[in-house]
Short mmCIF file of C-alpha atoms in Angstrom, two decimals:
data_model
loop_
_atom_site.label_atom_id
_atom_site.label_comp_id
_atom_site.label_asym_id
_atom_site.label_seq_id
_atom_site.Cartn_x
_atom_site.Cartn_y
_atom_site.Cartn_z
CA UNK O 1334 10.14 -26.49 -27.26
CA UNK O 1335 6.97 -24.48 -28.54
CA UNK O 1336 7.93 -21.88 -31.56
CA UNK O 1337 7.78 -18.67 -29.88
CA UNK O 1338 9.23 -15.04 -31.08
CA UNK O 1339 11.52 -13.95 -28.23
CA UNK O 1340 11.14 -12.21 -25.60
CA UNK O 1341 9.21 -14.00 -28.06
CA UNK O 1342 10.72 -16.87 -26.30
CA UNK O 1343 11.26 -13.81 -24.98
CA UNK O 1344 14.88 -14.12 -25.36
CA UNK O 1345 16.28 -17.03 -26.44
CA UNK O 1346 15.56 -16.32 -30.26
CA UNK O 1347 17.60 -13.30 -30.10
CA UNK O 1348 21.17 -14.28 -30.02
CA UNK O 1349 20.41 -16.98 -33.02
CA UNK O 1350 20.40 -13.22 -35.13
CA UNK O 1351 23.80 -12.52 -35.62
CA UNK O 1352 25.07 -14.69 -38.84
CA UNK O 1353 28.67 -14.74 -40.26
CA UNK O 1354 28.33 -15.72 -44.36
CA UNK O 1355 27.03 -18.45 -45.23
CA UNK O 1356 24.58 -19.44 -41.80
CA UNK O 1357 22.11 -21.30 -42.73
CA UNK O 1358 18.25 -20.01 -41.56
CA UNK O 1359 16.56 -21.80 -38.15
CA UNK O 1360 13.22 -22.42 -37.99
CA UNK O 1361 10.81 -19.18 -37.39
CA UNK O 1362 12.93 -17.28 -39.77
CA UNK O 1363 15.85 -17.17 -37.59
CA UNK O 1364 19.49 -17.35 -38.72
CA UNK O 1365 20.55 -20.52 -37.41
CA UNK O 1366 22.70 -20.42 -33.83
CA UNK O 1367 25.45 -22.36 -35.14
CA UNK O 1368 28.38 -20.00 -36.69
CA UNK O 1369 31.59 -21.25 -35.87
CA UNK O 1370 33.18 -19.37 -33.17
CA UNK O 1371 37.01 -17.99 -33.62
CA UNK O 1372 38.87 -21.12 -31.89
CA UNK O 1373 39.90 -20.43 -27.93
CA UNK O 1374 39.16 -17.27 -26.43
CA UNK O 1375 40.12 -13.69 -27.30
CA UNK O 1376 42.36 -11.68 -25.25
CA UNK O 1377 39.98 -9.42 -22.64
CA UNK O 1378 40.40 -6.00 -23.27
CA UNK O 1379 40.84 -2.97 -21.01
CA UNK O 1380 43.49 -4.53 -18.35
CA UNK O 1381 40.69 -6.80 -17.53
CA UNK O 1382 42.00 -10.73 -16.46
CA UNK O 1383 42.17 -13.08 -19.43
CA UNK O 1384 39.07 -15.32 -19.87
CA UNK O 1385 40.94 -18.11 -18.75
CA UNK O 1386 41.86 -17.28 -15.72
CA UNK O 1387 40.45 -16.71 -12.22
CA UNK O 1388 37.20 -14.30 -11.06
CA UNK O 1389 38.74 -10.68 -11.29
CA UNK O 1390 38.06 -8.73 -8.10
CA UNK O 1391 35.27 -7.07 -7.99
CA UNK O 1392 35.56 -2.81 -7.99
CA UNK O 1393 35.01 -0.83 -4.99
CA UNK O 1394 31.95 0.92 -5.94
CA UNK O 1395 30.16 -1.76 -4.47
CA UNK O 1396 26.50 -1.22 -5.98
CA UNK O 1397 26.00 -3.29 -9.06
CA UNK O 1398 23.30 -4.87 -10.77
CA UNK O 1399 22.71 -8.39 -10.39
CA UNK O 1400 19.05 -9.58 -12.37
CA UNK O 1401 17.47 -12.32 -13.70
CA UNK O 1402 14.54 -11.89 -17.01
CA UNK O 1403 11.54 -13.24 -15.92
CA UNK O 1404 9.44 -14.49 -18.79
CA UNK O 1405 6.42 -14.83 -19.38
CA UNK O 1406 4.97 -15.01 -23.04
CA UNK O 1407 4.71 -18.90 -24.15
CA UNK O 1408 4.70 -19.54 -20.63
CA UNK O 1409 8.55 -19.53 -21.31
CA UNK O 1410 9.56 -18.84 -17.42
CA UNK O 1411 6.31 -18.43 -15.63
CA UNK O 1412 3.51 -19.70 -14.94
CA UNK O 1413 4.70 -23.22 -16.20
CA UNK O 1414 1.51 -23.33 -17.85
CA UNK O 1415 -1.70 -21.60 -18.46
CA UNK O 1416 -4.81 -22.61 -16.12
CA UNK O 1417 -2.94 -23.55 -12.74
CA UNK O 1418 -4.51 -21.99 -9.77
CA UNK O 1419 -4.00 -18.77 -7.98
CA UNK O 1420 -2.59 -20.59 -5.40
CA UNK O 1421 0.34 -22.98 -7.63
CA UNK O 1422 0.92 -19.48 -9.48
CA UNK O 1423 1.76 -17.83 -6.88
CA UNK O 1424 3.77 -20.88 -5.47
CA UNK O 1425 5.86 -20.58 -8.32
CA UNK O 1426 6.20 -16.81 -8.79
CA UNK O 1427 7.48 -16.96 -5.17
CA UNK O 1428 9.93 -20.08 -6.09
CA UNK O 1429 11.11 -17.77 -8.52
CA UNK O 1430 11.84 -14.86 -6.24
CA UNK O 1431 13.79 -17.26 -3.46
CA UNK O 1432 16.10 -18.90 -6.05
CA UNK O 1433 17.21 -15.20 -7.14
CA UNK O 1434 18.04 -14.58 -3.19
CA UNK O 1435 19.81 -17.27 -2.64
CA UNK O 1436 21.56 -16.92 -5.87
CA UNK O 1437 22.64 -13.25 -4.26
CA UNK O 1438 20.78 -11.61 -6.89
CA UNK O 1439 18.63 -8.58 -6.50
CA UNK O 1440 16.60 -7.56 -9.27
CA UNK O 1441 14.06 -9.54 -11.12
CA UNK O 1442 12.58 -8.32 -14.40
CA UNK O 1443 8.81 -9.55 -14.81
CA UNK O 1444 7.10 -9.43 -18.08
CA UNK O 1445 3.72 -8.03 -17.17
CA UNK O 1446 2.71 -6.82 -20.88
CA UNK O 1447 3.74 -9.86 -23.51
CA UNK O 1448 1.44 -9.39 -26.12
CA UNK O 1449 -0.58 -6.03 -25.67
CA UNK O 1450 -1.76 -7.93 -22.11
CA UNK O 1451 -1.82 -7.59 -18.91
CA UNK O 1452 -0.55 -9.49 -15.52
CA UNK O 1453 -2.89 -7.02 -13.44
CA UNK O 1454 -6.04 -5.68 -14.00
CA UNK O 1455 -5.95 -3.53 -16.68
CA UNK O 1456 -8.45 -0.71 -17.51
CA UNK O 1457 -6.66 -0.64 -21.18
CA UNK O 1458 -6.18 -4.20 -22.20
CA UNK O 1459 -7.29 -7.45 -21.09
CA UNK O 1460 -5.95 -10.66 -18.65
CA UNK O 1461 -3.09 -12.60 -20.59
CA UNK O 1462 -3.96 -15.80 -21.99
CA UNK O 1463 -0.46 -16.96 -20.22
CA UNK O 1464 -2.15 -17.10 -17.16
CA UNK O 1465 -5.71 -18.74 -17.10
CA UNK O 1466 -5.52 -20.18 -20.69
CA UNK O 1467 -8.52 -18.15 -22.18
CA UNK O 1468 -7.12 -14.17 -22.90
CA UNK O 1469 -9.56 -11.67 -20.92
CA UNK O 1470 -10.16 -14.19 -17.97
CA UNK O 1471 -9.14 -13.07 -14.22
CA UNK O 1472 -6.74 -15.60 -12.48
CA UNK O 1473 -8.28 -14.35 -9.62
CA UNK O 1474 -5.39 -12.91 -7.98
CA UNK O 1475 -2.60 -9.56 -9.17
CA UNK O 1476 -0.36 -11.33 -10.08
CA UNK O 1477 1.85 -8.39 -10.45
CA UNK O 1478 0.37 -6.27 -6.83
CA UNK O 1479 2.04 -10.03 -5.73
CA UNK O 1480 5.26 -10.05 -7.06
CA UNK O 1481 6.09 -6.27 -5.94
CA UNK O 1482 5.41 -6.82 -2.70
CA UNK O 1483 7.31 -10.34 -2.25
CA UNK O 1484 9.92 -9.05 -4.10
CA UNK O 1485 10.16 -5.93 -1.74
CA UNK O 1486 10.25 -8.18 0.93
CA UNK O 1487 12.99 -9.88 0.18
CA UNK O 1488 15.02 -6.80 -0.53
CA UNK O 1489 14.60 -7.37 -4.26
CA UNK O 1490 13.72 -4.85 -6.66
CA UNK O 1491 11.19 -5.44 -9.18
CA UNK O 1492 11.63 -3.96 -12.66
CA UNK O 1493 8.43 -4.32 -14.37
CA UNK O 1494 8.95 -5.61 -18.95
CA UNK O 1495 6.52 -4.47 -21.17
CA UNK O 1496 6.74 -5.35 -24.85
CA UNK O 1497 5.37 -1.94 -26.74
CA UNK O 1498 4.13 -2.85 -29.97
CA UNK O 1499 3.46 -6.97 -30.09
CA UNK O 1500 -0.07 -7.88 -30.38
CA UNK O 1501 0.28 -11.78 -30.68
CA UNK O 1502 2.23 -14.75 -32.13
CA UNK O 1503 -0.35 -15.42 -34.54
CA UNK O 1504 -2.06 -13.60 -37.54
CA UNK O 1505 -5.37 -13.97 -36.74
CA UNK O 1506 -7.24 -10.54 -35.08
CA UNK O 1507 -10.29 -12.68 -34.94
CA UNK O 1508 -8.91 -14.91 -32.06
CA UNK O 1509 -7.98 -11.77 -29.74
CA UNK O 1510 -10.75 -11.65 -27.11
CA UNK O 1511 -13.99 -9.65 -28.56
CA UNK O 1512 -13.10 -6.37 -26.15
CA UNK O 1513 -9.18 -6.10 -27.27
CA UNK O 1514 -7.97 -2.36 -28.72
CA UNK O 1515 -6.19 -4.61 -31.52
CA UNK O 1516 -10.12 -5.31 -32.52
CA UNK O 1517 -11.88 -1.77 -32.08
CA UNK O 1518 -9.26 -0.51 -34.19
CA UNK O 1519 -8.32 -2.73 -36.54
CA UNK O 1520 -6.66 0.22 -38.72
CA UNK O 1521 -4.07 0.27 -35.83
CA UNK O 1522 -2.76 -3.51 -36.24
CA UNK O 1523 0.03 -4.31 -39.38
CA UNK O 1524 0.26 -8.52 -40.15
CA UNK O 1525 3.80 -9.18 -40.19
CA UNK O 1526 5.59 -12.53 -39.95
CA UNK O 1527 2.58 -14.28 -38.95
CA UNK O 1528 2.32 -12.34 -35.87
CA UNK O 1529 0.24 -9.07 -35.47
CA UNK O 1530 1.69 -5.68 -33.68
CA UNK O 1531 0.68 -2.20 -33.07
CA UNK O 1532 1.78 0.15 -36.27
CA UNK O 1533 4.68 2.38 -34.40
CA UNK O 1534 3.82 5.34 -36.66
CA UNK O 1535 0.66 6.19 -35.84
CA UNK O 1536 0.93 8.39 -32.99
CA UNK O 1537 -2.21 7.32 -31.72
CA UNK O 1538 -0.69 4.24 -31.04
CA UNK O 1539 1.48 5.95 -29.23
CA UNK O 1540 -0.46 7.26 -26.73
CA UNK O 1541 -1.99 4.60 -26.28
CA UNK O 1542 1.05 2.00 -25.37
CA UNK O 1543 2.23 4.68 -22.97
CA UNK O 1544 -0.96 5.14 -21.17
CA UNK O 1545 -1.84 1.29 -21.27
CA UNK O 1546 1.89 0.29 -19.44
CA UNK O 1547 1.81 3.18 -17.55
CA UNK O 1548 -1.59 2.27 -16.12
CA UNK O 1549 1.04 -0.46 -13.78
CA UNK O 1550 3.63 1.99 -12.73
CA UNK O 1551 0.72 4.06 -11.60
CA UNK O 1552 -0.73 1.02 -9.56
CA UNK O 1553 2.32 -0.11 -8.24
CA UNK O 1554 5.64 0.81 -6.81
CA UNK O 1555 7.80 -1.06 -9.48
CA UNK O 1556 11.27 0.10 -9.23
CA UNK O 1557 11.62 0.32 -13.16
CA UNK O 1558 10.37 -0.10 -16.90
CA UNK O 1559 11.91 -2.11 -18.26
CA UNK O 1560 11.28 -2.46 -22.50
CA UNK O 1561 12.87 -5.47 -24.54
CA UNK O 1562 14.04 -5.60 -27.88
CA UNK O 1563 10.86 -5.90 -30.05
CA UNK O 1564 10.29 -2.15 -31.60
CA UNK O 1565 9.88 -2.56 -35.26
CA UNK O 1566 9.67 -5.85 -35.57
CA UNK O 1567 12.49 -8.47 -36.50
CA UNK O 1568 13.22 -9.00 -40.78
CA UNK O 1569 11.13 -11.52 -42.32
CA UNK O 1570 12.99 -12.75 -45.46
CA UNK O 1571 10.94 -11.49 -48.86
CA UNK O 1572 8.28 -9.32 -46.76
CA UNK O 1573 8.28 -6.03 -45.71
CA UNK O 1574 6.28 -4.41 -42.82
CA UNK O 1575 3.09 -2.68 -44.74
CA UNK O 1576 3.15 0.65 -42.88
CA UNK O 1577 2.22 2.70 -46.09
CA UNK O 1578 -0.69 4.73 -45.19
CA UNK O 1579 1.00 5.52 -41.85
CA UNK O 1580 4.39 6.95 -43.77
CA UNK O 1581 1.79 8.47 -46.50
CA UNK O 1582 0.18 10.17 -43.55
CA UNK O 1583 3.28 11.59 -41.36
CA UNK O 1584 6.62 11.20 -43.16
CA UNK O 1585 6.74 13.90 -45.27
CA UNK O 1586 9.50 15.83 -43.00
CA UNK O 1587 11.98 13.14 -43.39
CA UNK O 1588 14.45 11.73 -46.23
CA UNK O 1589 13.20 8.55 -46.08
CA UNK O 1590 11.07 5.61 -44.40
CA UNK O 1591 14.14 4.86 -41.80
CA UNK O 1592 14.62 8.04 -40.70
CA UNK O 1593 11.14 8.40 -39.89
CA UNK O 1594 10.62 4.82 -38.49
CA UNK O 1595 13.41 5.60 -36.09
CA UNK O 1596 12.07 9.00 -35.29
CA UNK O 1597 8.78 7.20 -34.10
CA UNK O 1598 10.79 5.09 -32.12
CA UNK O 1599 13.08 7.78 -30.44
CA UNK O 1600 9.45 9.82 -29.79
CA UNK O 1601 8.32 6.83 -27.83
CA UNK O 1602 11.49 6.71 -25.48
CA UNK O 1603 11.57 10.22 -24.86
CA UNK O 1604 7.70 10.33 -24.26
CA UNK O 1605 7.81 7.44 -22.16
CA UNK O 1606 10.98 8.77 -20.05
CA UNK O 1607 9.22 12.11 -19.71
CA UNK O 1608 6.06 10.64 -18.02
CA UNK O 1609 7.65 8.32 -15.81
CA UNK O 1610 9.65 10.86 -14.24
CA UNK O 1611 5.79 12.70 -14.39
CA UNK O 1612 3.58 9.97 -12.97
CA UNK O 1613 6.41 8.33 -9.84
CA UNK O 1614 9.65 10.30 -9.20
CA UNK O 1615 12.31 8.16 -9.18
CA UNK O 1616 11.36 5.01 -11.11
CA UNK O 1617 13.42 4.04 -13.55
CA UNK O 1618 13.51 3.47 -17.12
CA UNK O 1619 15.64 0.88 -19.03
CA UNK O 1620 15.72 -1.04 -22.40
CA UNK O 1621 17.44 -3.94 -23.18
CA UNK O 1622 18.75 -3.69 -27.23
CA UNK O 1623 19.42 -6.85 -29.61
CA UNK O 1624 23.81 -6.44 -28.62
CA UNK O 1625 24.56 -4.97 -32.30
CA UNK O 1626 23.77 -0.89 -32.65
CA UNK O 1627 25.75 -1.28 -36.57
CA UNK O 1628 28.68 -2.85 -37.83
CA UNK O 1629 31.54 -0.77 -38.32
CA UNK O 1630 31.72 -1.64 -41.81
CA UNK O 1631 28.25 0.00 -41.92
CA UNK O 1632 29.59 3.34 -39.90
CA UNK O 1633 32.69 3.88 -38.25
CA UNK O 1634 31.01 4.80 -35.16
CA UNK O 1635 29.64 0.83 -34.96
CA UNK O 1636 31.32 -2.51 -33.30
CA UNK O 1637 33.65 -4.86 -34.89
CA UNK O 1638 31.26 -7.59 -35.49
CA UNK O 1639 29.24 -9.09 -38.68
CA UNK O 1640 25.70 -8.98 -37.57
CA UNK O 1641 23.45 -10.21 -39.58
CA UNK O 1642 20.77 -6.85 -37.74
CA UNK O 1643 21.67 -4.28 -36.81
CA UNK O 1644 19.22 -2.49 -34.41
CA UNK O 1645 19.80 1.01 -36.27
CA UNK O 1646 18.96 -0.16 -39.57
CA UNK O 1647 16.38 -3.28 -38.93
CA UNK O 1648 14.33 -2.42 -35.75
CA UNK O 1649 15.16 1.11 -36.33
CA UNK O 1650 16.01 1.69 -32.93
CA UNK O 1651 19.01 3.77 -32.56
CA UNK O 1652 20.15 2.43 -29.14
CA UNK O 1653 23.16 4.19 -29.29
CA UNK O 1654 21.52 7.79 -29.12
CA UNK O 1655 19.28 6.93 -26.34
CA UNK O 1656 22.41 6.11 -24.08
CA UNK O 1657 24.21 8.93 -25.35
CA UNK O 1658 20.98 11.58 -25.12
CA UNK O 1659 20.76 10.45 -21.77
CA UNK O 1660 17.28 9.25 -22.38
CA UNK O 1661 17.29 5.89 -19.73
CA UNK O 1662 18.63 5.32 -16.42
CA UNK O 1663 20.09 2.07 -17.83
CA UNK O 1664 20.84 -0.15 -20.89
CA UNK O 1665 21.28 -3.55 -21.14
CA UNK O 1666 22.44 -4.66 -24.72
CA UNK O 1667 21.87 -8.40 -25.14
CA UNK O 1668 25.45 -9.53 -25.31
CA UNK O 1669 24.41 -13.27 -26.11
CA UNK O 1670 27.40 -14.81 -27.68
CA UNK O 1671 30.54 -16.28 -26.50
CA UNK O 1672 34.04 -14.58 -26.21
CA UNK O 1673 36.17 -15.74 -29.61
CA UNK O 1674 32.53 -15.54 -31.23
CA UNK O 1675 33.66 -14.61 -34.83
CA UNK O 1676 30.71 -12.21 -35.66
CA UNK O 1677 29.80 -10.84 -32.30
CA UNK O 1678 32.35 -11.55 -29.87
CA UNK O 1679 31.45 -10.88 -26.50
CA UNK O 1680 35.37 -9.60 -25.85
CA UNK O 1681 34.91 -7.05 -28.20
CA UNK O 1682 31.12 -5.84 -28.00
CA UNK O 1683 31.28 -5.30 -23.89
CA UNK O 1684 34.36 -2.69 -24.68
CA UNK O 1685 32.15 -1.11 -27.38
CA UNK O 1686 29.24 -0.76 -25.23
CA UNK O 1687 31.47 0.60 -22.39
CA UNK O 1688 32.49 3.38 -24.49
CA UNK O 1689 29.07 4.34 -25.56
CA UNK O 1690 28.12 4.55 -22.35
CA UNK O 1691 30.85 6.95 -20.71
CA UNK O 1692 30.49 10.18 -19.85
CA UNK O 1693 26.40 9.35 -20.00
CA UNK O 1694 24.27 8.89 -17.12
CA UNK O 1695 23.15 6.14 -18.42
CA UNK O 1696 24.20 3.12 -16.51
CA UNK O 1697 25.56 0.10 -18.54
CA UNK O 1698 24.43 -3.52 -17.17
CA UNK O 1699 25.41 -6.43 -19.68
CA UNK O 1700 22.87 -9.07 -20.94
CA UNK O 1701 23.86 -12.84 -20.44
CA UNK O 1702 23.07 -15.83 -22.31
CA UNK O 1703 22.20 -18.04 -19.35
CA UNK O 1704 19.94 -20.23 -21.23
CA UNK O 1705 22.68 -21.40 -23.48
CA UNK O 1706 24.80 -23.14 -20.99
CA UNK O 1707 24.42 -26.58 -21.78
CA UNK O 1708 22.48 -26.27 -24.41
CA UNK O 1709 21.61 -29.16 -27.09
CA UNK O 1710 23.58 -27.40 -30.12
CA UNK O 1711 25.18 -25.14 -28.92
CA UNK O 1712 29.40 -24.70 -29.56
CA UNK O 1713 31.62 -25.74 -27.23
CA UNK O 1714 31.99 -22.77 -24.97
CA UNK O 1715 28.64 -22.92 -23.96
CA UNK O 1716 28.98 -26.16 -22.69
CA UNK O 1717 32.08 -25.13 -20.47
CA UNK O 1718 30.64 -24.19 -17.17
CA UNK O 1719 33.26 -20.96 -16.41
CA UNK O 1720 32.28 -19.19 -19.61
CA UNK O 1721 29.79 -16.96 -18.30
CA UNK O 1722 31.95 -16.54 -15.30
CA UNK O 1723 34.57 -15.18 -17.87
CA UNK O 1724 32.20 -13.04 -18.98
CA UNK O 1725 32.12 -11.23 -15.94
CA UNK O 1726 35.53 -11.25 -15.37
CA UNK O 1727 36.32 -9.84 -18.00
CA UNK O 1728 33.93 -7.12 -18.11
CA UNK O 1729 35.29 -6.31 -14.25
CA UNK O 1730 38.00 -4.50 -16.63
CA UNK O 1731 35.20 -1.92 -17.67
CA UNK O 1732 34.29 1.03 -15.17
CA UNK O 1733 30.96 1.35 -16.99
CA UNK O 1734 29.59 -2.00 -16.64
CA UNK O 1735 27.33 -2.17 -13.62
CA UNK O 1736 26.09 -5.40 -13.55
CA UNK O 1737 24.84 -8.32 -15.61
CA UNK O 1738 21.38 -10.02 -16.06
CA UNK O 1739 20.70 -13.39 -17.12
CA UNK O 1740 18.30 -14.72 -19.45
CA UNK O 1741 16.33 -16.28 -18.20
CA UNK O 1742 14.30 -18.01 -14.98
CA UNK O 1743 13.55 -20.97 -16.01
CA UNK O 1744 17.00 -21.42 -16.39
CA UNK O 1745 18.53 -20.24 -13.14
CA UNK O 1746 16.48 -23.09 -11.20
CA UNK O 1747 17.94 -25.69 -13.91
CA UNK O 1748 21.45 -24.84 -14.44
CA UNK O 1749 22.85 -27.92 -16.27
CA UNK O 1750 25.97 -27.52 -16.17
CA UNK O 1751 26.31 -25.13 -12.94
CA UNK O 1752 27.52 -22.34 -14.95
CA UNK O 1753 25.26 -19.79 -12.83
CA UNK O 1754 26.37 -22.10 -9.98
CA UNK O 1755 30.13 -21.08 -11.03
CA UNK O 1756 29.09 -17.23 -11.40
CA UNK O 1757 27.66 -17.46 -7.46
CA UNK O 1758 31.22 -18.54 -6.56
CA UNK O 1759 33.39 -16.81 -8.54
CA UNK O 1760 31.73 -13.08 -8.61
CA UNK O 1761 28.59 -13.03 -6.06
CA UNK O 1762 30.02 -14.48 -2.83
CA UNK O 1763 28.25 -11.56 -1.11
CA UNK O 1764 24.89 -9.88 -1.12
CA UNK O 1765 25.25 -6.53 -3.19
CA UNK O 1766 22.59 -3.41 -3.47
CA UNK O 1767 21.99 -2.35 -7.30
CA UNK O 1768 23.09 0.88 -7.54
CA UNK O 1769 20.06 3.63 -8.04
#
């Protein structure tokens, strides 16, 4: 597979960031995947059924959340490659759609802004490269007009991802097409990683990422935004992200660099929430975290795991105040590891994340590492087709969880081992409304 940054693979890279001592680094700058796991599976918490044994009922309450990550940077999910025609992307997009109805889903999240891009036609930012090959060229179709009104049609809802701040996997500003904001205002763009994003602390930029994703919600009648976890971006081993001039300029009022990185970051949720509510009444607003908020041996308010990031400290994106602020209509942490995982087990992150959310109004939907079923090098567990069906078991224990969503398309329509296949039977033998 291509290098790509997750959701810049969109996704998959994500879960390879949580390291017990001594992991060894993956390619891309990634801690490698392959921790050992605590042997067999931890006891499920919260009264829920043991991981071993059969689907738990599900609760009464009857609305839950049942999605599927559509993804689209890399041409990771969709389209399978850049330059098809209107007609064989659309084909597929609608492929897409019908496997998550008869898999009794009913919510698809589409990435419509990968890399400060567009799948529609954009007054603020030009046609993505993932779709026609050359960035700035029409497919000659809306791709995303298309996919809310298909997905409507099939009683799907729609949630449409935006990444805020990435720019492109590369380093290069000269190969952005000649009209791109990342090229008028080159003063706005920070090199990092060899990638390029938007500096978060200029407010500027903030304005303008609000206004150029909001641009679709005020086309369209997308039942959600729906941000990853890319804010500041991921640590890069021996560099640091070169935001001087910006902190020089507007972090005076704060003790130090973190507390005003996550202060831009909190400023762009709460702006963001505020004009959705502004611009279409009733849309709603979600973000789905890297799994870890801290370790609890780095506050006792964190999870019992051994993260190698933390979202707090190295995206400075304090996840856990948004929830309990009551800043989104959902959360969906990216839960990507097994249960018995010995730095981020699932059994004891999904009672953490219940917690947070209690009391809230947030609703709590858990992330799911689909695309590691079956998986070339991955553990054991992942190659066990009821783990994931486990997983949902055993968050059935929780009153907070809501639903699940599973990363990512591509994988749905494969399912090697029929672990999504098991999930249908086990937890999703009937249609179910998300709740709203």
């Amino acid at each position: 597979m291509r290098p790509v940054s997750r959701r810049v693979f969109a996704a998959a890279a994500l879960s390879t960031l949580v390291t017990a001592p001594g992991a060894a680094a993956a390619p891309g700058g990634a801690p490698a995947a392959g921790v050992a796991p605590t042997p067999g599976g931890a006891a499920a918490p919260g009264g829920a059924a043991a991981p071993g044994s059969a689907a738990a009922p599900r609760r009464r309450d009857s609305a839950e959340l049942r999605g599927v990550w559509l993804a689209t940077v890399d041409n990771r999910d969709w389209p399978t490659k850049p330059g098809l025609t209107a007609a064989a992307q659309r084909a597929e997009l609608i492929a897409h759609l019908d496997r998550a109805v008869r898999d009794r889903l009913n919510t698809v999240i589409l990435q419509v802004r990968p890399t400060a891009d567009a799948l529609w036609p954009s007054p603020h930012e030009p046609w993505s490269e993932y779709l026609t090959g050359t960035q700035g060229r029409s497919p000659g179709w809306d791709p995303l007009g298309t996919a809310v009104a298909e997905a409507h049609a099939r009683g799907l809802q729609l949630h449409a991802w935006f990444n805020p701040y990435r720019i492109a996997l590369h380093a290069d500003p000269a190969r952005l097409v000649a009209s791109h904001p990342a090229r008028r205002h080159p003063d706005w763009v920070v090199r990092h990683g060899g990638r390029l994003y938007y500096n978060p602390g200029l407010p500027q930029v903030r304005a303008f990422v609000q206004d150029a994703m909001l641009d679709a919600v005020a086309r369209y009648p997308v039942d959600a935004v729906h941000f990853d976890d890319y804010f500041y971006p991921y640590p890069v081993a021996g560099q640091s992200f070169d935001d001087d001039a910006a902190y020089d300029a507007y972090g005076g009022g704060f003790v130090n660099r973190a507390a005003w990185r996550r202060d831009n970051i909190d400023k762009l949720v709460r702006e963001t929430a505020a004009r959705i509510r502004q611009l279409r009444p009733g849309t709603q607003f979600g973000i789905s975290p890297f799994g870890v908020w801290r370790n609890a041996s780095s506050d006792s308010r964190g999870s019992d795991t051994r993260a190698g990031v933390q979202t707090y400290d190295d995206l400075h994106a304090d996840t856990r105040k948004w929830v309990r602020e009551g800043w989104l209509d959902y959360i969906v942490p990216q839960v990507y590891w097994n249960i018995g995982f010995a730095a981020a087990d699932y059994a004891r992150l999904v009672p953490w994340w219940a917690e947070v959310a209690k009391g809230t109004r947030t609703r709590l939907y858990i992330g799911e590492a689909l695309y590691k079923t079956g998986a070339a090098g991955q553990p054991a567990e992942w190659q066990d087709p009821a783990e994931l069906s486990r997983h949902l078991t055993l968050a059935a224990g929780h009153a907070q969880v809501r639903g699940h969503v599973f990363f990512a398309a591509r994988d749905l329509a494969r399912d090697p081992v029929g672990a999504m296949a098991r999930v249908v039977a086990d937890h999703y033998r009937q249609p179910a409304q998300p709740p709203r």
